[in-house]
Structures are given as structure tokens and as C-alpha cells.
Short mmCIF file of C-alpha atoms and ligand atoms in Angstrom, two decimals:
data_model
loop_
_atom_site.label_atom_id
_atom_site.label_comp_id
_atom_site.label_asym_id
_atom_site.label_seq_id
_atom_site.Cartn_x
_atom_site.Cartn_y
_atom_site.Cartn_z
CA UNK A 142 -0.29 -11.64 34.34
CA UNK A 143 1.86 -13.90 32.05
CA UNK A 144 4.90 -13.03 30.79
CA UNK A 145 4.81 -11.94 26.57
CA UNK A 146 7.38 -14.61 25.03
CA UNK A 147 8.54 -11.61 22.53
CA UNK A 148 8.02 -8.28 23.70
CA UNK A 149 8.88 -5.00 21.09
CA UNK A 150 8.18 -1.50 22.81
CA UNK A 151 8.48 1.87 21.37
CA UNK A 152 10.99 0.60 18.47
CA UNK A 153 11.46 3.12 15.33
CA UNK A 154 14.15 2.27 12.60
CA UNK A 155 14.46 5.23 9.87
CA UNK A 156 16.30 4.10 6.44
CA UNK A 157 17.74 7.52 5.06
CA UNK A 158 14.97 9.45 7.04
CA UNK A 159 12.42 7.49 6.29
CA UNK A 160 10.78 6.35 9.28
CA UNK A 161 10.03 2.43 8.46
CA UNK A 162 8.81 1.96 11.99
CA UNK A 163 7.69 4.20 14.09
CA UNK A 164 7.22 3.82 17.87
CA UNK A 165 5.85 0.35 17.25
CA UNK A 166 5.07 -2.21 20.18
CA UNK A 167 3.92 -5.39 20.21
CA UNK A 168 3.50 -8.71 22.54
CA UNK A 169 3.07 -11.90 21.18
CA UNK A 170 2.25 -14.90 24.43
CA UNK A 171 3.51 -18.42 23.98
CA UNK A 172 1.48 -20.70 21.96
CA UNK A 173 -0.27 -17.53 19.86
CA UNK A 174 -0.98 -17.74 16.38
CA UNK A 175 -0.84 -13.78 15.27
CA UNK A 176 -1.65 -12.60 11.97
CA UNK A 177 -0.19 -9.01 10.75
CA UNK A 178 -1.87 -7.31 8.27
CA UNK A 179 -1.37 -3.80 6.80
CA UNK A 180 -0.95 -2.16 3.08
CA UNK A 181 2.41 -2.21 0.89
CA UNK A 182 5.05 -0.60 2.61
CA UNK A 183 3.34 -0.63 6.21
CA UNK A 184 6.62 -2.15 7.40
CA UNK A 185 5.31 -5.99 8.13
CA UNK A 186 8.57 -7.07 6.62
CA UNK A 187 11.26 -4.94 8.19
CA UNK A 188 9.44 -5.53 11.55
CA UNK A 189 10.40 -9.19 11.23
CA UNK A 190 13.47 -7.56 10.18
CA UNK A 191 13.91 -6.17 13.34
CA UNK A 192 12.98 -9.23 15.30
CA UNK A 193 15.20 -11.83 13.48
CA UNK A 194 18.61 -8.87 13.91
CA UNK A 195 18.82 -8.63 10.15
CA UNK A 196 17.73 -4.66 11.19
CA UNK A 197 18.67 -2.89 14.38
CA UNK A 198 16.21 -0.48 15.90
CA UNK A 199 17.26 2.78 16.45
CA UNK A 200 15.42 2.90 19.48
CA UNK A 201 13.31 0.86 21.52
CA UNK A 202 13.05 -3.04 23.46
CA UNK A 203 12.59 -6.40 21.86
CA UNK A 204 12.93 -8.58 24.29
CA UNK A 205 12.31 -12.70 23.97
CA UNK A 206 11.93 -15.30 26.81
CA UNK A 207 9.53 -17.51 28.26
CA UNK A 208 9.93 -15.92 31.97
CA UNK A 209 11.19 -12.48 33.53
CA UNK A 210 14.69 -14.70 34.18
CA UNK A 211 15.42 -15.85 31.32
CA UNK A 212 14.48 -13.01 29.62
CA UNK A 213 16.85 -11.91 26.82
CA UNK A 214 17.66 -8.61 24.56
CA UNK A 215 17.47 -9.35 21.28
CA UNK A 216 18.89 -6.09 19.81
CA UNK A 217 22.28 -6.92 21.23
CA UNK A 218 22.21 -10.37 19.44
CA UNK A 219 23.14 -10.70 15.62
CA UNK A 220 21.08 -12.97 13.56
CA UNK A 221 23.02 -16.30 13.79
CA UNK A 222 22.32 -16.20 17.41
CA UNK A 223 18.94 -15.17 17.19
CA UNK A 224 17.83 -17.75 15.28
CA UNK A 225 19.65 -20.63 17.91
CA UNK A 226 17.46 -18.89 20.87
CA UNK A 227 14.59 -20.17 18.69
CA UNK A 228 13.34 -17.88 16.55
CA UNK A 229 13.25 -19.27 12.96
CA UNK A 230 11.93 -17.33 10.10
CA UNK A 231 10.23 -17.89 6.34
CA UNK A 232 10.64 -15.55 3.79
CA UNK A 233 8.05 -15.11 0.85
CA UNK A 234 10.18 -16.42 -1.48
CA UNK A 235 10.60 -20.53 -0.77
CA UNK A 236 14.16 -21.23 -0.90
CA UNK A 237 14.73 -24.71 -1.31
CA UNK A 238 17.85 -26.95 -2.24
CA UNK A 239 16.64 -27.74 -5.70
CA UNK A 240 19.11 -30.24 -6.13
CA UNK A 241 17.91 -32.38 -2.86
CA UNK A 242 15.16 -34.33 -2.36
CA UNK A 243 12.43 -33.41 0.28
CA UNK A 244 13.75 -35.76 3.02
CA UNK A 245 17.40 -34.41 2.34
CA UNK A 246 16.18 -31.19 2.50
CA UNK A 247 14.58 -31.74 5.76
CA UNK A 248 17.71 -33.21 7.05
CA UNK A 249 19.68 -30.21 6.18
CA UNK A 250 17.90 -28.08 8.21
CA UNK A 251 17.96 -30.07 11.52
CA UNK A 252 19.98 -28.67 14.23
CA UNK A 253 23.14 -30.53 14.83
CA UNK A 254 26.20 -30.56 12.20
CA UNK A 255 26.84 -27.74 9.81
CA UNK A 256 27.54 -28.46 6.02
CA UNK A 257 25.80 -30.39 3.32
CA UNK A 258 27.78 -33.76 3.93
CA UNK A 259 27.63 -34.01 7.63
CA UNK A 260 24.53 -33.51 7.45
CA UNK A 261 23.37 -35.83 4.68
CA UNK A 262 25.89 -38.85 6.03
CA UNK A 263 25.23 -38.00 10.12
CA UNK A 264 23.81 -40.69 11.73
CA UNK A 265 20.31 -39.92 12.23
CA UNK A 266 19.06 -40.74 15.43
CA UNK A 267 15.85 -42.27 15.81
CA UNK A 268 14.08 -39.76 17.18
CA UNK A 269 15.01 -37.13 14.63
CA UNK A 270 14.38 -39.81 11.98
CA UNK A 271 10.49 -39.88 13.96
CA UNK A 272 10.58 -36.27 14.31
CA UNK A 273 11.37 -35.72 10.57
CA UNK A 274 8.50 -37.84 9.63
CA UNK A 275 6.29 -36.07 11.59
CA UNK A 276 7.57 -32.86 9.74
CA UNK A 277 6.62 -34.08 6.74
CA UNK A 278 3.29 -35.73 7.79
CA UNK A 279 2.07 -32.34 8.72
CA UNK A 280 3.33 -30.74 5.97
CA UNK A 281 1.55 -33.54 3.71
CA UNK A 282 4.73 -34.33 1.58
CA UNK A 283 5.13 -37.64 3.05
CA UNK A 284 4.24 -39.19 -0.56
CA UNK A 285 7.16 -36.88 -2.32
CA UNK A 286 9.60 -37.68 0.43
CA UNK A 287 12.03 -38.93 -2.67
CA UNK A 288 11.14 -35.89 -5.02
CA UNK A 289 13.73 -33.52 -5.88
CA UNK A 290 12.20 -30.64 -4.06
CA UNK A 291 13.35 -28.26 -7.51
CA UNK A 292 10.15 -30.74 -9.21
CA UNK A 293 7.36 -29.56 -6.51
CA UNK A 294 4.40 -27.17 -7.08
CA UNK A 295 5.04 -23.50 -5.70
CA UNK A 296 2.53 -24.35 -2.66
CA UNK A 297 4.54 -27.57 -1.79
CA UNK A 298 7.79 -25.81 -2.26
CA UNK A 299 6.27 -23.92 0.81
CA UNK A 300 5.15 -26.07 2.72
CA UNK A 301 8.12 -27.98 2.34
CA UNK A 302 10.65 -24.91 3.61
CA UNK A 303 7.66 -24.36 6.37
CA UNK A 304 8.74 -28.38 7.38
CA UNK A 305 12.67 -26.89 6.96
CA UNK A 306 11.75 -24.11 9.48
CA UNK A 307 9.69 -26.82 11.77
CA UNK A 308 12.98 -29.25 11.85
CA UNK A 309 14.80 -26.36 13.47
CA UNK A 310 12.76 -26.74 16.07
CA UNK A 311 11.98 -22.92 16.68
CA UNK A 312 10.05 -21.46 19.49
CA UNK A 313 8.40 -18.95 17.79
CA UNK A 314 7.81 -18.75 13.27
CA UNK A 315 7.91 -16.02 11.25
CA UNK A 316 5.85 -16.50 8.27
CA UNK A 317 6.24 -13.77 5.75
CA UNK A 318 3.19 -14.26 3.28
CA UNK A 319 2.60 -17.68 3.05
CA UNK A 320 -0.51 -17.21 0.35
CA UNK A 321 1.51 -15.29 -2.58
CA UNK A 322 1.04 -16.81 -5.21
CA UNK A 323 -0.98 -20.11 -3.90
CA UNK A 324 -3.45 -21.30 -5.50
CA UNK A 325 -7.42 -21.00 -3.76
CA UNK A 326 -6.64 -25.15 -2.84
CA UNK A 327 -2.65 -24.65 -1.33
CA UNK A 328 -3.88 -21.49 0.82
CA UNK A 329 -6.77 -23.04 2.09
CA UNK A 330 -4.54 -25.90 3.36
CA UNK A 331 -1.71 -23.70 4.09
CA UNK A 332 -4.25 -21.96 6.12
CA UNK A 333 -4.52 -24.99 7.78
CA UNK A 334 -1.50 -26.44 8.43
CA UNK A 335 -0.19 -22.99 10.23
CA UNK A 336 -3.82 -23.81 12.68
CA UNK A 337 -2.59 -27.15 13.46
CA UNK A 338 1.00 -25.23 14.67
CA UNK A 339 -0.45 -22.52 16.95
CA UNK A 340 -0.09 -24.07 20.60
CA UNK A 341 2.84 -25.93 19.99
CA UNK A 342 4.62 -23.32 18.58
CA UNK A 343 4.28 -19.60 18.46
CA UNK A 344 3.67 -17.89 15.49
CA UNK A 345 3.56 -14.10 13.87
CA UNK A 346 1.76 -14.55 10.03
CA UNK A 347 2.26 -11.70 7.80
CA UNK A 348 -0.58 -11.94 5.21
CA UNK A 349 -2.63 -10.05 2.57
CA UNK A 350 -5.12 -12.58 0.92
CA UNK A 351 -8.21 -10.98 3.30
CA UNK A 352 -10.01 -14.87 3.09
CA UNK A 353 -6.95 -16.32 4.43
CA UNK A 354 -6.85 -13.88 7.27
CA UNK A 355 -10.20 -14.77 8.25
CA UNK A 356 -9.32 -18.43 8.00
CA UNK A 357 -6.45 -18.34 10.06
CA UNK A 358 -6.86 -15.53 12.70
CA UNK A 359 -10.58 -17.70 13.79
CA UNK A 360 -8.94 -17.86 16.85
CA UNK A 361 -6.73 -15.28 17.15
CA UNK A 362 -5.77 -11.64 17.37
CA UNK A 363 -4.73 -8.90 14.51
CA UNK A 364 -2.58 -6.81 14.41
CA UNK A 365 -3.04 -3.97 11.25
CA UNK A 366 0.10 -2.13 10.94
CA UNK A 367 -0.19 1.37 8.96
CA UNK A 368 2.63 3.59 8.23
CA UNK A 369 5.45 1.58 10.64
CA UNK A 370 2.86 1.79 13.64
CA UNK A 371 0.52 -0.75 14.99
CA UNK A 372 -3.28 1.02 13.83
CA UNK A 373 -5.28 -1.44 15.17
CA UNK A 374 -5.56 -4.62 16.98
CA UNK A 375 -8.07 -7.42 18.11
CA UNK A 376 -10.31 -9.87 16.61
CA UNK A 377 -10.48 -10.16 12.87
CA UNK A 378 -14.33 -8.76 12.84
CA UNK A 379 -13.05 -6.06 14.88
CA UNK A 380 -10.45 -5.36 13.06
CA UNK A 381 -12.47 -5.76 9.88
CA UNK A 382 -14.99 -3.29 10.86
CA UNK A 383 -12.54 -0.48 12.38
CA UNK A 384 -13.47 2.49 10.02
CA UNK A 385 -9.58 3.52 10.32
CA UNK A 386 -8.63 0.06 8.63
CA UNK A 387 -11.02 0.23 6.46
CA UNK A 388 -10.34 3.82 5.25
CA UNK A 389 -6.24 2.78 5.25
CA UNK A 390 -6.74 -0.52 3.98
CA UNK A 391 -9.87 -2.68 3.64
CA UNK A 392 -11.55 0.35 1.98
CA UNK A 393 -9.17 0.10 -1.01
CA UNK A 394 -11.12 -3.04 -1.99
CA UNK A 395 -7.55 -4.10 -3.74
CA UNK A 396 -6.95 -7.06 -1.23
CA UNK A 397 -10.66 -6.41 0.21
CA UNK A 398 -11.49 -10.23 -1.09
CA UNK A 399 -9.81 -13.03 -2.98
P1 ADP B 434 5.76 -4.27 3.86
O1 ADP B 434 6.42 -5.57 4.11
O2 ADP B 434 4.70 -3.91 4.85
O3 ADP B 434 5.21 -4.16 2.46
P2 ADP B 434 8.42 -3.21 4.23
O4 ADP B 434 8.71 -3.48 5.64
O5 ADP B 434 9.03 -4.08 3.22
O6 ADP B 434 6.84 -3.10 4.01
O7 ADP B 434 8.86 -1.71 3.88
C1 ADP B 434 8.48 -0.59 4.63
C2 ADP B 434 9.21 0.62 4.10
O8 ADP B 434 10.56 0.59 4.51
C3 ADP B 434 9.21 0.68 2.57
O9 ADP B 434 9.00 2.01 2.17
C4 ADP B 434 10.59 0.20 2.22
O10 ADP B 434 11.05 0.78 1.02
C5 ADP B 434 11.44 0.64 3.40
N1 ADP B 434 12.57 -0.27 3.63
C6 ADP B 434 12.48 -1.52 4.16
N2 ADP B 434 13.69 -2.08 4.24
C7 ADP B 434 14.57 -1.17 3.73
C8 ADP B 434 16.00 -1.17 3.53
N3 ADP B 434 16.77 -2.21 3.88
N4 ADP B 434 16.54 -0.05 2.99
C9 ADP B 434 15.78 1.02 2.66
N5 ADP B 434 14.46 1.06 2.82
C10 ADP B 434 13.84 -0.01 3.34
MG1 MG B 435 6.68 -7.32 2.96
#
């Protein structure tokens, strides 16, 4: 059997009695592209949360590591240190220095010195200078490498902090809703560029947009989270045709299509 990279089992976190997540476990392997879906309020977002130590569990294991040895507990870990083992996260919101150009901003995120000018008059070696321009090959912005990143679209904003996240070098992304607010073109190619990322990297891909699911989870499992708790998981017809997501979800016909 191989060994989950991230492992979550039985974890609940209540805010003021309100049970956010309840008993909630979840494996993701190495090299998996997993999309989580679920209604407003199902807890997607406080589950990453609880992965990336910005929330601590009140019970349960998350656990992250390649092999059984090297295995490590990521509820005794703050965020800073989380995020050094590898796990690198997007929020829905792109946050990008407006100020810097795309190539700047792509430097600031590499590992290596802290601040804004070591980073922008380091040295770059030459294989982060091939590495960044293979970051922003695959996330197409190699003709706006010179933009100030505040002049982009919305979609190339996020593709753009999706290269930031990728120049960290994580093991495993966290993409929280990639498709707000994306035009039908940007998510079909967002939808795309997260495919080309799944086997070199791992990632978990919170999503609504129901066509965009279906695009990107082709290969892959779902998870549908409902009320803090995993409801349902498996293939995206499965998934689609489980009258329990359909009644808590799918049924509502709100996000049913795009
Ligand atoms: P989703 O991302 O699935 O829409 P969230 O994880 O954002 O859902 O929220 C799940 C529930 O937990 C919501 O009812 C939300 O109000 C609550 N919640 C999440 N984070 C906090 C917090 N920091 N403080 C209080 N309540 C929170
Ligand atoms: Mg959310």
C-alpha cells in the first residue's frame, strides 16, 4: 500500500460551538490532482485552514510526508514552518505586488533571501533564472514578463500568483477557487494549466464552477464536503450522480452548470 503524502483523520475544529469540521478525514497520494467540492459554508476553506496551521484542530491527525520515516505532524507546526516543509497555498483573492513587474514578482517569491531588495538585487543563479522561465512559460505570461503585474487581467493576475506559488517550489498546492470570477476563456485554461501540474506536484482544488470540475477532476477523484464532513467521494460521474450530492448540492441547480 503506498504511503498518503498528507493524511487528516477524524479532525473537528468548532468556532464558538459551531462545528466547522466535523470528524473529517482525508488522504491525498503524491502526484494527485484532487478537486473539493461542497456548498457555501461546507468548510472547504477552513479545511485548508487546518492544513496550512492558520487553524488548529481540536482533535484529530494531519500528518504530511512522503514515507512512514519522514513522516511529520503538522498540528504541532505553525504556518511559517508549514509552508518550508512544502506546502504552499493560493487564496481566492490574487495577491500580487502591484507595484512589480511579473518577473520581479516571480523573483520575490523564490526561496532563498527574505525582503524585497535581496531579493530583487540577489544574484540569480542560472538555474533559478531557467526555472523562473519555466514558471512563467506554463503560466503563459512569458510575453508580460515586463508588465507591472497591478496592469494584468483578473485571470492573469492568477495565474501569475499560481507561478508565485510554483517558484516556491511546494510539494503539494492549495488552490482555493481558482475560477471566481474568470472568464469562460481564463477557466478553461486555468483548468488546464492546474492538469499540466498534477504528477509533478500534488494538488487539493477547491472549486464551484460544476464545468470546471468536470474539466479538471477527468482524471481524478472528488471529494464533496457537506456540513464540515467528507459526504462523498470518487469519480466526478460518481460523484455527480450520488442522490445525497445531488439533494445537498447539485440539486440546488445554483452552481449545477456554468
Ligand atoms: P466554505 O469555504 O466551504 O464556503 P468555510 O470553511 O469558509 O466554508 O466556512 C465554514 C463555516 O465555518 C462557516 O459557517 C464559517 O462562518 C465558519 N468559519 C470559518 N472560519 C471561521 C473563523 N475564523 N471564525 C469563525 N467562524 C469561521
Ligand atoms: Mg471558501
Amino acid at each position: 500500500m503506498s504511503h498518503p503524502l498528507l493524511s487528516v483523520e477524524d479532525v473537528s475544529k468548532s468556532y464558538d460551538g459551531f462545528k466547522a469540521i466535523t470528524n473529517l478525514t482525508f488522504y491525498l497520494n503524491a502526484g494527485e490532482l484532487r478537486t473539493v467540492i461542497g456548498p457555501n459554508g461546507a468548510g472547504k476553506s477552513t479545511f485548508f485552514d487546518l492544513i496550512t496551521g492558520r487553524a488548529k484542530p481540536d482533535c484529530g491527525k494531519i500528518e504530511f510526508g512522503d514515507t512512514a520515516a519522514s513522516t511529520q505532524d503538522l498540528t504541532s507546526l505553525n504556518e511559517f514552518e508549514i509552508n518550508r516543509l512544502g506546502i504552499g497555498r493560493k487564496f481566492q483573492t490574487p495577491s500580487v505586488y502591484s507595484d512589480h513587474t511579473v518577473w520581479e514578482n516571480l523573483l520575490l517569491s523564490l526561496k532563498g533571501p527574505r525582503g524585497v531588495f535581496a531579493s530583487l538585487f540577489h544574484r540569480l543563479t542560472s538555474t533559478d533564472h531557467d526555472r523562473l522561465h519555466e514558471i512563467l512559460a506554463t503560466v503563459r505570461l512569458e510575453s508580460k514578463h515586463d508588465w507591472k503585474a497591478g496592469l494584468l487581467a483578473h485571470g492573469e493576475k492568477q495565474w501569475l500568483e499560481i507561478g508565485m506559488l510554483l517558484a516556491q517550489d511546494p510539494k503539494v498546492l492549495l488552490v482555493d477557487e481558482p475560477a471566481a470570477g474568470m472568464t469562460d476563456d481564463e477557466t478553461d485554461r486555468t483548468g488546464d494549466l492546474l492538469l499540466s501540474l498534477a504528477g509533478k506536484h500534488s494538488l487539493i482544488v477547491i472549486e464551484h464552477d460544476m464545468a470546471f470540475v468536470k474539466q479538471i477532476a477527468r482524471h481524478g477523484q472528488v471529494t464533496v464536503l457537506h456540513q464540515g464532513s467528507v459526504l462523498c467521494e470518487g469519480k466526478f460521474e460518481e460523484v455527480q450522480a450520488n442522490p445525497k450530492v445531488r439533494e445537498v448540492y447539485l440539486g440546488r441547480g445554483k452552481h449545477g452548470s456554468r
